[in-house]
Amino acid sequence: MPEQCWSHQAFLSGIETAQSIQHQQTDLISELFRCRGRYILKALAAEAAAAWLSGLLIGHELLSGATNPETICFIGSESLLAHYRLACEALNQPAEFLPAETALIAGLNEVFRHGY
């Protein structure tokens, strides 16, 4: 595979495929294996395969856990949170995002506040 580069369009296409899995039009394992076929058949740029897979897996994760419209809180690195933010926007999933460093500092402050 060539060096990968981020593709907003491929990521969103992966999310759309995750939605088709949710509607039982296909399944996750089949779509994972079809990724290679997508770029061999020129339906997906080979350098965007990682972005498509990311959209597929993050979309599948969100849709698998979305049983109600409650707000989800994500904690992680800024780069990963950006992908989850984009997926939540595409899926109309209410969410809050907290950088891992901020969460860690807040947690340590609480520990020290209680004298542990």
Coordinates of C-alpha atoms in Angstrom, one line a residue:
M1 CA 0.0 0.0 0.0
P2 CA 1.2 3.5 -0.6
E3 CA 1.8 6.0 2.2
Q4 CA -1.6 6.9 3.7
C5 CA -3.0 10.4 3.7
W6 CA -6.2 11.7 5.4
S7 CA -9.3 11.9 3.2
H8 CA -12.4 13.5 4.7
Q9 CA -14.5 12.0 1.9
A10 CA -13.1 8.5 2.4
F11 CA -13.8 8.8 6.2
L12 CA -17.4 9.8 5.6
S13 CA -17.8 7.0 3.0
G14 CA -16.6 4.6 5.7
I15 CA -19.3 6.0 8.1
E16 CA -21.9 5.4 5.4
T17 CA -20.8 1.8 5.1
A18 CA -21.1 1.5 8.9
Q19 CA -24.7 2.7 8.6
S20 CA -25.4 0.0 5.9
I21 CA -24.1 -2.5 8.4
Q22 CA -26.5 -1.2 11.1
H23 CA -29.4 -1.6 8.6
Q24 CA -28.2 -5.2 8.1
Q25 CA -27.5 -4.6 4.4
T26 CA -24.0 -6.0 5.0
D27 CA -21.7 -7.0 7.9
L28 CA -18.5 -5.6 9.4
I29 CA -16.2 -8.5 8.5
S30 CA -17.2 -8.5 4.9
E31 CA -16.7 -4.7 4.6
L32 CA -13.2 -5.0 6.3
F33 CA -12.2 -7.5 3.6
R34 CA -13.8 -5.4 0.8
C35 CA -11.5 -2.5 1.6
R36 CA -8.7 -3.9 -0.4
G37 CA -11.1 -4.6 -3.3
R38 CA -12.3 -1.0 -3.2
Y39 CA -8.9 0.4 -4.0
I40 CA -7.9 -2.3 -6.4
L41 CA -11.1 -1.6 -8.4
K42 CA -10.4 2.2 -8.1
A43 CA -13.6 2.8 -6.0
L44 CA -11.3 4.2 -3.3
A45 CA -7.9 5.9 -3.6
A46 CA -5.3 3.4 -2.1
E47 CA -3.7 6.2 -0.1
A48 CA -7.1 6.9 1.6
A49 CA -7.8 3.3 2.7
A50 CA -6.8 4.0 6.3
A51 CA -9.2 7.0 6.4
W52 CA -12.0 4.8 5.0
L53 CA -11.3 2.1 7.6
S54 CA -11.2 4.6 10.4
G55 CA -14.6 5.9 9.3
L56 CA -16.0 2.4 9.1
L57 CA -14.7 1.3 12.5
I58 CA -15.5 4.6 14.4
G59 CA -18.9 4.7 12.7
H60 CA -19.6 1.1 13.6
E61 CA -18.6 1.7 17.2
L62 CA -20.9 4.7 17.5
L63 CA -23.8 3.0 15.9
S64 CA -23.4 -0.1 17.9
G65 CA -23.6 1.9 21.2
A66 CA -26.2 4.4 20.1
T67 CA -29.3 3.1 21.7
N68 CA -30.5 6.4 22.9
P69 CA -29.9 10.1 22.1
E70 CA -27.9 10.8 25.3
T71 CA -24.7 12.8 25.0
I72 CA -21.5 10.7 24.8
C73 CA -18.3 12.0 26.4
F74 CA -15.1 11.1 24.6
I75 CA -11.7 11.5 26.2
G76 CA -8.5 11.1 24.1
S77 CA -5.8 12.7 22.1
E78 CA -6.7 15.8 20.0
S79 CA -6.0 14.0 16.8
L80 CA -8.3 11.1 17.7
L81 CA -11.0 13.4 19.1
A82 CA -11.1 15.2 15.7
H83 CA -12.1 11.9 14.0
Y84 CA -14.8 11.2 16.7
R85 CA -16.1 14.7 16.4
L86 CA -16.5 14.4 12.6
A87 CA -18.2 11.0 13.0
C88 CA -20.6 12.3 15.6
E89 CA -21.5 15.2 13.4
A90 CA -22.1 12.9 10.4
L91 CA -24.3 10.7 12.6
N92 CA -26.1 13.5 14.5
Q93 CA -24.8 12.0 17.8
P94 CA -24.7 14.5 20.6
A95 CA -21.2 14.4 22.2
E96 CA -18.7 16.2 24.3
F97 CA -15.0 16.0 23.8
L98 CA -12.3 16.3 26.5
P99 CA -8.6 16.1 25.7
A100 CA -6.8 13.4 27.7
E101 CA -4.4 15.8 29.2
T102 CA -7.2 18.0 30.5
A103 CA -8.9 14.9 32.0
L104 CA -5.7 13.7 33.6
I105 CA -5.0 17.1 35.2
A106 CA -8.5 17.4 36.5
G107 CA -8.4 13.9 38.0
L108 CA -5.0 14.6 39.7
N109 CA -6.3 17.8 41.1
E110 CA -9.3 16.0 42.6
V111 CA -7.0 13.4 44.2
F112 CA -4.8 16.1 45.7
R113 CA -7.9 18.1 46.8
H114 CA -8.9 15.1 48.9
G115 CA -5.5 14.7 50.4
Y116 CA -4.6 11.2 48.9

